[in-house]
Amino acid sequence: MLKTHGALAVLLCAAGLAACGGGRESRIGRAAQSSSLCQAGPPIEFSYSVGVERAQARSYQLVAFEMPAGAQRLAVGYRWADNAGPASTPLTQTVIDLGLWDADGYRNPSGFRGWSGSRQGKLHEGQEPVAVSVSAAERGYYPGPLEAGTWYVELGIAAVAPQGGRVEVVGQIQCDGATAAPARPDPVDAGHIARAGPGWYHGDFHMHGFHSNPAAPMPDQIVEQARAARLDFLMITDYVTGRHWQEWGATQRANPDLLIWPGREIITYFGHVNTHGETPEVLEYRHGFEDVRLGDIQRAAKAAGALFQVNHPTLFPGPVFANFCRGCEFTLADELDWSQVDTIEVLTGPILAQGSDLGLPLPGQIQNPFVQEAIDYWEERLHAGFAIAAVSGSDSKGLESSGAERSRAGYGSSATAVFAQELSRAGIRAALAAGRSYVRTRGVEASPRLEFTATAPDGQSVMFGGHLDADQASLRVRVEGGQGQVLRYLQNGVAILRVPITDAHFEHDLDVIRGPDEGPLGTFWRVETFDAQSLTTIGSPIYLRGAPASSATRD
């Protein structure tokens, strides 16, 4: 493996930003192994079997085995089955995730060799085992030397059927074969400026690529789909792994007008978050395992310079959906320093959902029922004094069919419009910190375009995200392409006024004052647009914080 982050791991351990061992007792079993002596000929085999109970859901089991010196290739597969009892449904199913740690240790970032969730190596579905060799590895895993010592297969017990079940792991270690070196890392230039000058730029804050699914598209195909959706910046957030950071450099150089910003989705069984930025040293995702806590993961990610995002906070809540979408509901609010949260995902996937998308027998299309709850969750943070930017993400793996279906559900099915001084990481970061953004729920082509400003009596003027030191202001909204829809004003999250949008180039003014129930940020005013089916835009707030006291009052 190309362990470019080994030294950083040591520093983080010493600084307390990453755990290096200790904590609560680990659940570690040892595989039955045919040999620990590496030699040419038949592969060394190992196996392990363990029962799982409902109470073990959202925990981890490690399977230790010995890697002999001179090994060239490792293959690991697994299967699981429920115990005798009622047939499983998507709401009661057992789901087991798969990960791999090498001889550097299962709590050392440099020991991480990959993660594939429940999508790969499942022998009961006829899939090939996950393979890691000196020169190559499966999606989500790292190639490189197979160092001698104790390795660990990680079984993430994501969900367990009521009657419990059993998991079996099988592995083979090959001691001969090609020993070519892996490809040299080719990361994206983090300082790349895709376009100079201010403007509205559109991005997808939750995109899965090559290392998130065995059938996901290659980087050039991702770019092709993103261009079709008119995206300007691409937040590539593959599951858990950081391997893709080593591979996007050539694609960025071939597409200099796009901003490619690799990150990762950190999958915990108590909520999902994104870190946007190269953080190879931040590999933990196992909140609740030993002494691993999401708060420590957040601190390490921020120390590495990444943006920190809470994903789909209200999606598929438990207990009903706990097995259907493992950890999708965010339940770790008390773990976080909310002043260090940069973005909250208020829309995940398409705004319009079918019953089958939700695991429910509902006909037709409706607004995704978790969106309004996510907006409420975001506004609760605004009330509490945290000016966090709302964003959207397709959560797409690029697997949708072409044409209309891709437009509905693929990359850019929604888009976050950000007004930045330039199309660069620094430009987008500054714009988000200032709140200069809004969500176009049906993507760039099919959503209205918004402008939202406020002007105080003394002439102060701000746009989305701005703060006015005033008790009153005149709001102005321009809506392009929203004819036949409705404009809605909200004060501190409460709908105040609805205005029909009567023209393709629509403008409306409203005089407002500070209102009751304001929080530390003052009174916040937002606007949205909607039609008979769903929201079509979700606007960021403008804040009225009150006129400054006169000098006489201060004296």
JSON list of N, CA and C in Angstrom, two decimals, residues 351-406:
[
{"chain": "A", "resi": 351, "resn": "ILE", "atom": "N", "xyz": [-35.78, 15.28, -5.56]},
{"chain": "A", "resi": 351, "resn": "ILE", "atom": "CA", "xyz": [-36.82, 15.87, -4.72]},
{"chain": "A", "resi": 351, "resn": "ILE", "atom": "C", "xyz": [-38.12, 15.08, -4.84]},
{"chain": "A", "resi": 352, "resn": "LEU", "atom": "N", "xyz": [-38.37, 14.49, -6.00]},
{"chain": "A", "resi": 352, "resn": "LEU", "atom": "CA", "xyz": [-39.57, 13.69, -6.21]},
{"chain": "A", "resi": 352, "resn": "LEU", "atom": "C", "xyz": [-39.23, 12.21, -6.02]},
{"chain": "A", "resi": 353, "resn": "ALA", "atom": "N", "xyz": [-40.03, 11.54, -5.21]},
{"chain": "A", "resi": 353, "resn": "ALA", "atom": "CA", "xyz": [-39.75, 10.15, -4.87]},
{"chain": "A", "resi": 353, "resn": "ALA", "atom": "C", "xyz": [-40.97, 9.28, -5.20]},
{"chain": "A", "resi": 354, "resn": "GLN", "atom": "N", "xyz": [-40.68, 8.06, -5.59]},
{"chain": "A", "resi": 354, "resn": "GLN", "atom": "CA", "xyz": [-41.71, 7.06, -5.77]},
{"chain": "A", "resi": 354, "resn": "GLN", "atom": "C", "xyz": [-41.79, 6.21, -4.50]},
{"chain": "A", "resi": 355, "resn": "GLY", "atom": "N", "xyz": [-42.90, 5.55, -4.31]},
{"chain": "A", "resi": 355, "resn": "GLY", "atom": "CA", "xyz": [-43.04, 4.71, -3.14]},
{"chain": "A", "resi": 355, "resn": "GLY", "atom": "C", "xyz": [-41.95, 3.68, -3.03]},
{"chain": "A", "resi": 356, "resn": "SER", "atom": "N", "xyz": [-41.55, 3.10, -4.16]},
{"chain": "A", "resi": 356, "resn": "SER", "atom": "CA", "xyz": [-40.51, 2.07, -4.14]},
{"chain": "A", "resi": 356, "resn": "SER", "atom": "C", "xyz": [-39.17, 2.65, -3.68]},
{"chain": "A", "resi": 357, "resn": "ASP", "atom": "N", "xyz": [-38.92, 3.94, -3.93]},
{"chain": "A", "resi": 357, "resn": "ASP", "atom": "CA", "xyz": [-37.69, 4.58, -3.47]},
{"chain": "A", "resi": 357, "resn": "ASP", "atom": "C", "xyz": [-37.63, 4.59, -1.94]},
{"chain": "A", "resi": 358, "resn": "LEU", "atom": "N", "xyz": [-38.79, 4.60, -1.30]},
{"chain": "A", "resi": 358, "resn": "LEU", "atom": "CA", "xyz": [-38.87, 4.75, 0.14]},
{"chain": "A", "resi": 358, "resn": "LEU", "atom": "C", "xyz": [-39.16, 3.43, 0.84]},
{"chain": "A", "resi": 359, "resn": "GLY", "atom": "N", "xyz": [-39.21, 2.34, 0.06]},
{"chain": "A", "resi": 359, "resn": "GLY", "atom": "CA", "xyz": [-39.55, 1.06, 0.66]},
{"chain": "A", "resi": 359, "resn": "GLY", "atom": "C", "xyz": [-41.01, 0.97, 1.05]},
{"chain": "A", "resi": 360, "resn": "LEU", "atom": "N", "xyz": [-41.87, 1.80, 0.40]},
{"chain": "A", "resi": 360, "resn": "LEU", "atom": "CA", "xyz": [-43.28, 1.87, 0.77]},
{"chain": "A", "resi": 360, "resn": "LEU", "atom": "C", "xyz": [-44.15, 1.61, -0.46]},
{"chain": "A", "resi": 361, "resn": "PRO", "atom": "N", "xyz": [-45.31, 0.97, -0.26]},
{"chain": "A", "resi": 361, "resn": "PRO", "atom": "CA", "xyz": [-46.21, 0.66, -1.39]},
{"chain": "A", "resi": 361, "resn": "PRO", "atom": "C", "xyz": [-47.09, 1.85, -1.73]},
{"chain": "A", "resi": 362, "resn": "LEU", "atom": "N", "xyz": [-46.49, 2.95, -2.19]},
{"chain": "A", "resi": 362, "resn": "LEU", "atom": "CA", "xyz": [-47.24, 4.16, -2.52]},
{"chain": "A", "resi": 362, "resn": "LEU", "atom": "C", "xyz": [-47.20, 4.39, -4.02]},
{"chain": "A", "resi": 363, "resn": "PRO", "atom": "N", "xyz": [-48.34, 4.74, -4.63]},
{"chain": "A", "resi": 363, "resn": "PRO", "atom": "CA", "xyz": [-48.36, 5.01, -6.07]},
{"chain": "A", "resi": 363, "resn": "PRO", "atom": "C", "xyz": [-47.89, 6.43, -6.38]},
{"chain": "A", "resi": 364, "resn": "GLY", "atom": "N", "xyz": [-47.44, 6.62, -7.63]},
{"chain": "A", "resi": 364, "resn": "GLY", "atom": "CA", "xyz": [-47.10, 7.96, -8.10]},
{"chain": "A", "resi": 364, "resn": "GLY", "atom": "C", "xyz": [-45.88, 8.55, -7.45]},
{"chain": "A", "resi": 365, "resn": "GLN", "atom": "N", "xyz": [-45.68, 9.87, -7.71]},
{"chain": "A", "resi": 365, "resn": "GLN", "atom": "CA", "xyz": [-44.54, 10.59, -7.18]},
{"chain": "A", "resi": 365, "resn": "GLN", "atom": "C", "xyz": [-45.01, 11.64, -6.17]},
{"chain": "A", "resi": 366, "resn": "ILE", "atom": "N", "xyz": [-44.24, 11.76, -5.10]},
{"chain": "A", "resi": 366, "resn": "ILE", "atom": "CA", "xyz": [-44.51, 12.77, -4.09]},
{"chain": "A", "resi": 366, "resn": "ILE", "atom": "C", "xyz": [-43.19, 13.45, -3.74]},
{"chain": "A", "resi": 367, "resn": "GLN", "atom": "N", "xyz": [-43.25, 14.58, -3.04]},
{"chain": "A", "resi": 367, "resn": "GLN", "atom": "CA", "xyz": [-42.02, 15.17, -2.53]},
{"chain": "A", "resi": 367, "resn": "GLN", "atom": "C", "xyz": [-41.39, 14.20, -1.53]},
{"chain": "A", "resi": 368, "resn": "ASN", "atom": "N", "xyz": [-40.11, 14.01, -1.65]},
{"chain": "A", "resi": 368, "resn": "ASN", "atom": "CA", "xyz": [-39.38, 13.20, -0.70]},
{"chain": "A", "resi": 368, "resn": "ASN", "atom": "C", "xyz": [-39.80, 13.61, 0.72]},
{"chain": "A", "resi": 369, "resn": "PRO", "atom": "N", "xyz": [-40.41, 12.71, 1.50]},
{"chain": "A", "resi": 369, "resn": "PRO", "atom": "CA", "xyz": [-41.01, 13.11, 2.78]},
{"chain": "A", "resi": 369, "resn": "PRO", "atom": "C", "xyz": [-39.99, 13.51, 3.84]},
{"chain": "A", "resi": 370, "resn": "PHE", "atom": "N", "xyz": [-38.72, 13.23, 3.61]},
{"chain": "A", "resi": 370, "resn": "PHE", "atom": "CA", "xyz": [-37.71, 13.55, 4.61]},
{"chain": "A", "resi": 370, "resn": "PHE", "atom": "C", "xyz": [-37.11, 14.93, 4.41]},
{"chain": "A", "resi": 371, "resn": "VAL", "atom": "N", "xyz": [-37.46, 15.60, 3.31]},
{"chain": "A", "resi": 371, "resn": "VAL", "atom": "CA", "xyz": [-36.85, 16.89, 3.00]},
{"chain": "A", "resi": 371, "resn": "VAL", "atom": "C", "xyz": [-37.28, 17.97, 3.98]},
{"chain": "A", "resi": 372, "resn": "GLN", "atom": "N", "xyz": [-38.58, 18.10, 4.21]},
{"chain": "A", "resi": 372, "resn": "GLN", "atom": "CA", "xyz": [-39.03, 19.15, 5.11]},
{"chain": "A", "resi": 372, "resn": "GLN", "atom": "C", "xyz": [-38.49, 18.92, 6.52]},
{"chain": "A", "resi": 373, "resn": "GLU", "atom": "N", "xyz": [-38.40, 17.66, 6.94]},
{"chain": "A", "resi": 373, "resn": "GLU", "atom": "CA", "xyz": [-37.82, 17.37, 8.25]},
{"chain": "A", "resi": 373, "resn": "GLU", "atom": "C", "xyz": [-36.35, 17.79, 8.29]},
{"chain": "A", "resi": 374, "resn": "ALA", "atom": "N", "xyz": [-35.63, 17.58, 7.18]},
{"chain": "A", "resi": 374, "resn": "ALA", "atom": "CA", "xyz": [-34.22, 18.00, 7.13]},
{"chain": "A", "resi": 374, "resn": "ALA", "atom": "C", "xyz": [-34.09, 19.51, 7.17]},
{"chain": "A", "resi": 375, "resn": "ILE", "atom": "N", "xyz": [-34.99, 20.22, 6.49]},
{"chain": "A", "resi": 375, "resn": "ILE", "atom": "CA", "xyz": [-34.98, 21.68, 6.55]},
{"chain": "A", "resi": 375, "resn": "ILE", "atom": "C", "xyz": [-35.24, 22.14, 7.98]},
{"chain": "A", "resi": 376, "resn": "ASP", "atom": "N", "xyz": [-36.22, 21.51, 8.64]},
{"chain": "A", "resi": 376, "resn": "ASP", "atom": "CA", "xyz": [-36.50, 21.86, 10.04]},
{"chain": "A", "resi": 376, "resn": "ASP", "atom": "C", "xyz": [-35.27, 21.61, 10.91]},
{"chain": "A", "resi": 377, "resn": "TYR", "atom": "N", "xyz": [-34.58, 20.52, 10.68]},
{"chain": "A", "resi": 377, "resn": "TYR", "atom": "CA", "xyz": [-33.37, 20.19, 11.44]},
{"chain": "A", "resi": 377, "resn": "TYR", "atom": "C", "xyz": [-32.31, 21.28, 11.25]},
{"chain": "A", "resi": 378, "resn": "TRP", "atom": "N", "xyz": [-32.13, 21.71, 10.00]},
{"chain": "A", "resi": 378, "resn": "TRP", "atom": "CA", "xyz": [-31.18, 22.79, 9.70]},
{"chain": "A", "resi": 378, "resn": "TRP", "atom": "C", "xyz": [-31.59, 24.08, 10.39]},
{"chain": "A", "resi": 379, "resn": "GLU", "atom": "N", "xyz": [-32.88, 24.42, 10.32]},
{"chain": "A", "resi": 379, "resn": "GLU", "atom": "CA", "xyz": [-33.34, 25.68, 10.92]},
{"chain": "A", "resi": 379, "resn": "GLU", "atom": "C", "xyz": [-33.22, 25.64, 12.46]},
{"chain": "A", "resi": 380, "resn": "GLU", "atom": "N", "xyz": [-33.32, 24.49, 13.06]},
{"chain": "A", "resi": 380, "resn": "GLU", "atom": "CA", "xyz": [-33.07, 24.38, 14.50]},
{"chain": "A", "resi": 380, "resn": "GLU", "atom": "C", "xyz": [-31.65, 24.83, 14.83]},
{"chain": "A", "resi": 381, "resn": "ARG", "atom": "N", "xyz": [-30.70, 24.48, 13.97]},
{"chain": "A", "resi": 381, "resn": "ARG", "atom": "CA", "xyz": [-29.31, 24.91, 14.19]},
{"chain": "A", "resi": 381, "resn": "ARG", "atom": "C", "xyz": [-29.17, 26.41, 13.98]},
{"chain": "A", "resi": 382, "resn": "LEU", "atom": "N", "xyz": [-29.90, 26.96, 13.01]},
{"chain": "A", "resi": 382, "resn": "LEU", "atom": "CA", "xyz": [-29.88, 28.41, 12.82]},
{"chain": "A", "resi": 382, "resn": "LEU", "atom": "C", "xyz": [-30.42, 29.10, 14.07]},
{"chain": "A", "resi": 383, "resn": "HIS", "atom": "N", "xyz": [-31.53, 28.60, 14.60]},
{"chain": "A", "resi": 383, "resn": "HIS", "atom": "CA", "xyz": [-32.10, 29.18, 15.82]},
{"chain": "A", "resi": 383, "resn": "HIS", "atom": "C", "xyz": [-31.11, 29.13, 16.98]},
{"chain": "A", "resi": 384, "resn": "ALA", "atom": "N", "xyz": [-30.29, 28.06, 17.00]},
{"chain": "A", "resi": 384, "resn": "ALA", "atom": "CA", "xyz": [-29.34, 27.89, 18.10]},
{"chain": "A", "resi": 384, "resn": "ALA", "atom": "C", "xyz": [-28.09, 28.75, 17.93]},
{"chain": "A", "resi": 385, "resn": "GLY", "atom": "N", "xyz": [-27.97, 29.43, 16.78]},
{"chain": "A", "resi": 385, "resn": "GLY", "atom": "CA", "xyz": [-26.85, 30.34, 16.59]},
{"chain": "A", "resi": 385, "resn": "GLY", "atom": "C", "xyz": [-25.75, 29.83, 15.68]},
{"chain": "A", "resi": 386, "resn": "PHE", "atom": "N", "xyz": [-26.02, 28.75, 14.93]},
{"chain": "A", "resi": 386, "resn": "PHE", "atom": "CA", "xyz": [-25.00, 28.19, 14.04]},
{"chain": "A", "resi": 386, "resn": "PHE", "atom": "C", "xyz": [-25.39, 28.46, 12.59]},
{"chain": "A", "resi": 387, "resn": "ALA", "atom": "N", "xyz": [-24.64, 29.37, 11.94]},
{"chain": "A", "resi": 387, "resn": "ALA", "atom": "CA", "xyz": [-24.95, 29.77, 10.56]},
{"chain": "A", "resi": 387, "resn": "ALA", "atom": "C", "xyz": [-24.34, 28.76, 9.60]},
{"chain": "A", "resi": 388, "resn": "ILE", "atom": "N", "xyz": [-24.99, 27.61, 9.49]},
{"chain": "A", "resi": 388, "resn": "ILE", "atom": "CA", "xyz": [-24.51, 26.50, 8.67]},
{"chain": "A", "resi": 388, "resn": "ILE", "atom": "C", "xyz": [-25.18, 26.56, 7.31]},
{"chain": "A", "resi": 389, "resn": "ALA", "atom": "N", "xyz": [-24.41, 26.33, 6.25]},
{"chain": "A", "resi": 389, "resn": "ALA", "atom": "CA", "xyz": [-24.97, 26.38, 4.90]},
{"chain": "A", "resi": 389, "resn": "ALA", "atom": "C", "xyz": [-25.75, 25.11, 4.59]},
{"chain": "A", "resi": 390, "resn": "ALA", "atom": "N", "xyz": [-26.93, 25.27, 4.02]},
{"chain": "A", "resi": 390, "resn": "ALA", "atom": "CA", "xyz": [-27.71, 24.13, 3.55]},
{"chain": "A", "resi": 390, "resn": "ALA", "atom": "C", "xyz": [-27.28, 23.79, 2.13]},
{"chain": "A", "resi": 391, "resn": "VAL", "atom": "N", "xyz": [-27.07, 22.50, 1.88]},
{"chain": "A", "resi": 391, "resn": "VAL", "atom": "CA", "xyz": [-26.67, 22.03, 0.55]},
{"chain": "A", "resi": 391, "resn": "VAL", "atom": "C", "xyz": [-27.51, 20.82, 0.19]},
{"chain": "A", "resi": 392, "resn": "SER", "atom": "N", "xyz": [-27.34, 20.38, -1.04]},
{"chain": "A", "resi": 392, "resn": "SER", "atom": "CA", "xyz": [-28.01, 19.16, -1.50]},
{"chain": "A", "resi": 392, "resn": "SER", "atom": "C", "xyz": [-26.98, 18.24, -2.11]},
{"chain": "A", "resi": 393, "resn": "GLY", "atom": "N", "xyz": [-27.32, 16.97, -2.19]},
{"chain": "A", "resi": 393, "resn": "GLY", "atom": "CA", "xyz": [-26.45, 15.99, -2.81]},
{"chain": "A", "resi": 393, "resn": "GLY", "atom": "C", "xyz": [-27.27, 14.90, -3.47]},
{"chain": "A", "resi": 394, "resn": "SER", "atom": "N", "xyz": [-26.84, 14.47, -4.64]},
{"chain": "A", "resi": 394, "resn": "SER", "atom": "CA", "xyz": [-27.58, 13.42, -5.34]},
{"chain": "A", "resi": 394, "resn": "SER", "atom": "C", "xyz": [-27.43, 12.07, -4.65]},
{"chain": "A", "resi": 395, "resn": "ASP", "atom": "N", "xyz": [-26.29, 11.85, -3.96]},
{"chain": "A", "resi": 395, "resn": "ASP", "atom": "CA", "xyz": [-25.97, 10.54, -3.38]},
{"chain": "A", "resi": 395, "resn": "ASP", "atom": "C", "xyz": [-25.94, 9.47, -4.47]},
{"chain": "A", "resi": 396, "resn": "SER", "atom": "N", "xyz": [-25.71, 9.91, -5.70]},
{"chain": "A", "resi": 396, "resn": "SER", "atom": "CA", "xyz": [-25.75, 8.99, -6.85]},
{"chain": "A", "resi": 396, "resn": "SER", "atom": "C", "xyz": [-24.43, 8.27, -7.00]},
{"chain": "A", "resi": 397, "resn": "LYS", "atom": "N", "xyz": [-24.52, 7.05, -7.52]},
{"chain": "A", "resi": 397, "resn": "LYS", "atom": "CA", "xyz": [-23.33, 6.28, -7.89]},
{"chain": "A", "resi": 397, "resn": "LYS", "atom": "C", "xyz": [-23.16, 6.22, -9.40]},
{"chain": "A", "resi": 398, "resn": "GLY", "atom": "N", "xyz": [-23.92, 7.06, -10.11]},
{"chain": "A", "resi": 398, "resn": "GLY", "atom": "CA", "xyz": [-23.77, 7.11, -11.55]},
{"chain": "A", "resi": 398, "resn": "GLY", "atom": "C", "xyz": [-24.28, 5.89, -12.26]},
{"chain": "A", "resi": 399, "resn": "LEU", "atom": "N", "xyz": [-25.17, 5.12, -11.64]},
{"chain": "A", "resi": 399, "resn": "LEU", "atom": "CA", "xyz": [-25.61, 3.86, -12.22]},
{"chain": "A", "resi": 399, "resn": "LEU", "atom": "C", "xyz": [-26.94, 3.98, -12.94]},
{"chain": "A", "resi": 400, "resn": "GLU", "atom": "N", "xyz": [-27.56, 5.15, -12.89]},
{"chain": "A", "resi": 400, "resn": "GLU", "atom": "CA", "xyz": [-28.88, 5.29, -13.50]},
{"chain": "A", "resi": 400, "resn": "GLU", "atom": "C", "xyz": [-28.77, 5.19, -15.02]},
{"chain": "A", "resi": 401, "resn": "SER", "atom": "N", "xyz": [-29.89, 4.87, -15.63]},
{"chain": "A", "resi": 401, "resn": "SER", "atom": "CA", "xyz": [-29.91, 4.75, -17.08]},
{"chain": "A", "resi": 401, "resn": "SER", "atom": "C", "xyz": [-29.78, 6.12, -17.71]},
{"chain": "A", "resi": 402, "resn": "SER", "atom": "N", "xyz": [-29.60, 6.14, -19.02]},
{"chain": "A", "resi": 402, "resn": "SER", "atom": "CA", "xyz": [-29.40, 7.39, -19.73]},
{"chain": "A", "resi": 402, "resn": "SER", "atom": "C", "xyz": [-30.73, 8.12, -19.91]},
{"chain": "A", "resi": 403, "resn": "GLY", "atom": "N", "xyz": [-30.64, 9.32, -20.45]},
{"chain": "A", "resi": 403, "resn": "GLY", "atom": "CA", "xyz": [-31.82, 10.07, -20.81]},
{"chain": "A", "resi": 403, "resn": "GLY", "atom": "C", "xyz": [-32.56, 10.63, -19.61]},
{"chain": "A", "resi": 404, "resn": "ALA", "atom": "N", "xyz": [-33.90, 10.53, -19.67]},
{"chain": "A", "resi": 404, "resn": "ALA", "atom": "CA", "xyz": [-34.74, 11.15, -18.65]},
{"chain": "A", "resi": 404, "resn": "ALA", "atom": "C", "xyz": [-34.48, 10.57, -17.27]},
{"chain": "A", "resi": 405, "resn": "GLU", "atom": "N", "xyz": [-34.24, 9.27, -17.18]},
{"chain": "A", "resi": 405, "resn": "GLU", "atom": "CA", "xyz": [-34.01, 8.66, -15.87]},
{"chain": "A", "resi": 405, "resn": "GLU", "atom": "C", "xyz": [-32.75, 9.20, -15.24]},
{"chain": "A", "resi": 406, "resn": "ARG", "atom": "N", "xyz": [-31.69, 9.39, -16.04]},
{"chain": "A", "resi": 406, "resn": "ARG", "atom": "CA", "xyz": [-30.46, 9.96, -15.48]},
{"chain": "A", "resi": 406, "resn": "ARG", "atom": "C", "xyz": [-30.72, 11.37, -14.99]}
]
